[in-house]
Amino acid sequence: MIVLLVTCLTGVLVVMAGAPAILSSGTWQLRSPRVALTIWFFALFLGLSVLVAPLIVTLATAVTTSPATSPQETLTLTIAAWLGLGGVGAALAFIGMAAEPLVFSQRDQVSSIAFVAREREKREGFTLVRFESDEAIAMAVPGRQPEIFLSSACEELLSAPQLQAVLAHELAHLRQLHGWAVRIAEINATLVGWLPAGRRLQQATLLLVELAADDTAARQAGPAHLANALAILSDATGDPSLELRALRLTTKRWPGKARRRLPPSVRLAA
């Protein structure tokens, strides 16, 4: 049992220390963000699985103890099992407390925007919420009733094809469950922020979900429309990362116009 525990803990350390170094090297993640996201989270859950394995074995052994097992061994396994259960419960409670401020922060932001909403339009897969604001904002909000918020300033700045590209980007966030990925990365960073893996996973997730949504929107609405929208929004908001994302779109090859499939739910009236 001790050998198994040491082996599993060693595996966790190897995954936590080695995965970030490997996954952060080079620029391949920028070319294939969805693949990079999949590998990042595979490494995360692999580490968690290796960490939980000794607990599962201990619990199984305590339950299926053979008659030949001495009372002392049975007592040791039972205590270890209860301690393991207590540790899991404490971890779950800590995760809940860590996630709570993040949830309330998002709720407050959404509530403040919803307060000035001027139109709510139910579409396939989400509700489009238009609101008055001098700031150019487009934001996807996941949940049981997903919403995409679009500010009046954003609509004034962009043409219809550019707006459709932006909406396709936000819809990609909802369909690809990027909200869950960001939340898991935030909680992971809260739990193990003292490790490079925690910080790097959070940083990588925030970037890669945007690039993955960009790629989807570019294939559906056209890379030129999305790149132009990002460049305009970069000038309006002063966010240089939008300009860099627009530039990235010009360095990749995309399917021709005939192969584009813009989701009907993001189409706007001409």
Short mmCIF file of C-alpha atoms in Angstrom, two decimals, residues 95-258:
data_model
loop_
_atom_site.label_atom_id
_atom_site.label_comp_id
_atom_site.label_asym_id
_atom_site.label_seq_id
_atom_site.Cartn_x
_atom_site.Cartn_y
_atom_site.Cartn_z
CA ILE A 95 -13.52 23.94 -3.87
CA GLY A 96 -17.04 25.14 -3.15
CA MET A 97 -15.76 28.11 -1.16
CA ALA A 98 -13.18 28.90 -3.85
CA ALA A 99 -15.78 28.80 -6.62
CA GLU A 100 -18.38 30.89 -4.77
CA PRO A 101 -16.70 34.32 -5.21
CA LEU A 102 -16.17 33.59 -8.91
CA VAL A 103 -19.85 32.74 -9.37
CA PHE A 104 -21.09 35.80 -7.53
CA SER A 105 -18.65 38.05 -9.38
CA GLN A 106 -20.04 36.88 -12.73
CA ARG A 107 -23.62 37.18 -11.49
CA ASP A 108 -23.03 40.77 -10.39
CA GLN A 109 -21.54 41.68 -13.76
CA VAL A 110 -24.37 40.04 -15.69
CA SER A 111 -27.02 41.60 -13.45
CA SER A 112 -25.61 45.08 -13.97
CA ILE A 113 -25.70 44.61 -17.74
CA ALA A 114 -29.14 42.99 -17.75
CA PHE A 115 -30.47 46.01 -15.84
CA VAL A 116 -29.93 48.23 -18.91
CA ALA A 117 -31.05 45.63 -21.49
CA ARG A 118 -33.29 47.12 -24.17
CA GLU A 119 -34.13 43.91 -26.04
CA ARG A 120 -34.07 40.16 -25.40
CA GLU A 121 -34.41 37.93 -28.45
CA LYS A 122 -34.74 34.18 -28.06
CA ARG A 123 -32.63 32.33 -30.62
CA GLU A 124 -31.64 28.72 -31.15
CA GLY A 125 -29.28 27.80 -28.34
CA PHE A 126 -29.15 31.19 -26.60
CA THR A 127 -30.90 34.48 -25.91
CA LEU A 128 -29.46 37.58 -27.58
CA VAL A 129 -29.53 40.46 -25.11
CA ARG A 130 -29.00 43.92 -26.56
CA PHE A 131 -28.17 46.67 -24.08
CA GLU A 132 -27.20 50.34 -24.08
CA SER A 133 -23.57 51.12 -23.37
CA ASP A 134 -20.81 53.40 -24.62
CA GLU A 135 -18.39 50.47 -24.29
CA ALA A 136 -18.00 47.91 -27.07
CA ILE A 137 -18.95 44.66 -25.33
CA ALA A 138 -19.87 41.21 -26.62
CA MET A 139 -20.03 38.49 -24.00
CA ALA A 140 -21.30 34.94 -23.77
CA VAL A 141 -22.86 33.85 -20.46
CA PRO A 142 -23.29 30.07 -20.08
CA GLY A 143 -25.91 28.41 -17.93
CA ARG A 144 -29.22 26.61 -18.16
CA GLN A 145 -30.44 29.53 -20.28
CA PRO A 146 -27.34 30.72 -22.18
CA GLU A 147 -27.17 34.35 -23.21
CA ILE A 148 -25.03 36.52 -25.46
CA PHE A 149 -24.83 40.18 -24.48
CA LEU A 150 -24.23 42.74 -27.21
CA SER A 151 -23.79 46.45 -26.48
CA SER A 152 -25.16 49.29 -28.60
CA ALA A 153 -21.62 50.64 -29.07
CA CYS A 154 -20.56 47.31 -30.56
CA GLU A 155 -23.46 47.37 -33.00
CA GLU A 156 -22.66 50.93 -34.05
CA LEU A 157 -18.99 50.17 -34.70
CA LEU A 158 -19.35 46.97 -36.72
CA SER A 159 -21.03 46.05 -39.97
CA ALA A 160 -23.59 43.22 -40.13
CA PRO A 161 -21.04 40.62 -41.41
CA GLN A 162 -18.58 41.68 -38.69
CA LEU A 163 -21.26 41.45 -36.01
CA GLN A 164 -22.21 37.99 -37.24
CA ALA A 165 -18.59 36.94 -36.91
CA VAL A 166 -18.49 38.28 -33.34
CA LEU A 167 -21.72 36.45 -32.49
CA ALA A 168 -20.31 33.26 -34.02
CA HIS A 169 -17.28 33.68 -31.75
CA GLU A 170 -19.48 34.04 -28.66
CA LEU A 171 -21.68 31.10 -29.73
CA ALA A 172 -18.53 28.98 -30.03
CA HIS A 173 -17.77 29.74 -26.38
CA LEU A 174 -21.18 28.37 -25.43
CA ARG A 175 -21.14 25.31 -27.65
CA GLN A 176 -17.58 24.31 -26.75
CA LEU A 177 -18.23 24.74 -23.00
CA HIS A 178 -15.45 27.28 -22.58
CA GLY A 179 -17.14 28.64 -19.47
CA TRP A 180 -16.60 25.32 -17.71
CA ALA A 181 -12.97 25.20 -18.85
CA VAL A 182 -12.28 28.69 -17.49
CA ARG A 183 -14.06 27.91 -14.20
CA ILE A 184 -12.10 24.68 -13.68
CA ALA A 185 -8.84 26.47 -14.44
CA GLU A 186 -9.71 29.26 -11.97
CA ILE A 187 -10.55 26.81 -9.19
CA ASN A 188 -7.42 24.79 -9.94
CA ALA A 189 -5.33 27.98 -9.71
CA THR A 190 -6.96 28.79 -6.37
CA LEU A 191 -6.19 25.34 -5.01
CA VAL A 192 -2.63 24.94 -6.31
CA GLY A 193 -1.63 28.50 -7.19
CA TRP A 194 1.72 27.90 -5.52
CA LEU A 195 2.57 25.43 -8.31
CA PRO A 196 3.54 26.56 -11.83
CA ALA A 197 0.95 24.13 -13.20
CA GLY A 198 -1.95 25.98 -11.59
CA ARG A 199 -0.96 29.42 -12.86
CA ARG A 200 0.02 28.22 -16.31
CA LEU A 201 -3.18 26.25 -16.81
CA GLN A 202 -5.26 29.32 -15.97
CA GLN A 203 -3.24 31.60 -18.26
CA ALA A 204 -3.28 29.09 -21.08
CA THR A 205 -7.02 28.46 -20.75
CA LEU A 206 -7.94 32.15 -20.91
CA LEU A 207 -5.93 32.55 -24.11
CA LEU A 208 -6.76 29.26 -25.81
CA VAL A 209 -10.54 29.54 -25.41
CA GLU A 210 -10.42 32.86 -27.25
CA LEU A 211 -8.27 31.45 -30.04
CA ALA A 212 -10.44 28.35 -30.36
CA ALA A 213 -13.57 30.52 -30.63
CA ASP A 214 -11.78 32.71 -33.19
CA ASP A 215 -11.01 29.67 -35.33
CA THR A 216 -14.60 28.45 -35.24
CA ALA A 217 -15.99 31.90 -36.08
CA ALA A 218 -13.45 32.38 -38.89
CA ARG A 219 -14.49 29.10 -40.51
CA GLN A 220 -18.18 29.95 -40.18
CA ALA A 221 -18.33 33.71 -40.87
CA GLY A 222 -15.08 34.30 -42.74
CA PRO A 223 -11.64 35.22 -41.35
CA ALA A 224 -11.65 38.68 -42.94
CA HIS A 225 -14.90 39.71 -41.23
CA LEU A 226 -13.70 38.50 -37.84
CA ALA A 227 -10.22 40.00 -38.23
CA ASN A 228 -11.68 43.37 -39.22
CA ALA A 229 -14.09 43.24 -36.27
CA LEU A 230 -11.25 42.47 -33.85
CA ALA A 231 -9.12 45.30 -35.27
CA ILE A 232 -11.98 47.80 -34.91
CA LEU A 233 -12.73 46.67 -31.38
CA SER A 234 -9.03 46.89 -30.52
CA ASP A 235 -8.98 50.55 -31.57
CA ALA A 236 -12.20 51.25 -29.68
CA THR A 237 -11.21 49.54 -26.44
CA GLY A 238 -7.44 50.02 -26.49
CA ASP A 239 -6.93 46.28 -26.05
CA PRO A 240 -3.81 45.25 -28.04
CA SER A 241 -4.59 41.54 -27.65
CA LEU A 242 -7.52 41.93 -30.04
CA GLU A 243 -5.18 43.32 -32.69
CA LEU A 244 -2.83 40.39 -32.18
CA ARG A 245 -5.70 37.94 -32.55
CA ALA A 246 -6.75 39.70 -35.76
CA LEU A 247 -3.20 39.42 -37.09
CA ARG A 248 -3.11 35.72 -36.23
CA LEU A 249 -6.17 35.10 -38.39
CA THR A 250 -4.30 36.43 -41.43
CA THR A 251 -1.48 33.90 -40.99
CA LYS A 252 -3.66 30.78 -41.30
CA ARG A 253 -5.32 29.07 -44.22
CA TRP A 254 -9.11 28.88 -44.10
CA PRO A 255 -11.83 27.05 -46.06
CA GLY A 256 -13.23 28.93 -49.05
CA LYS A 257 -16.43 30.93 -48.91
CA ALA A 258 -18.43 28.07 -50.43
#
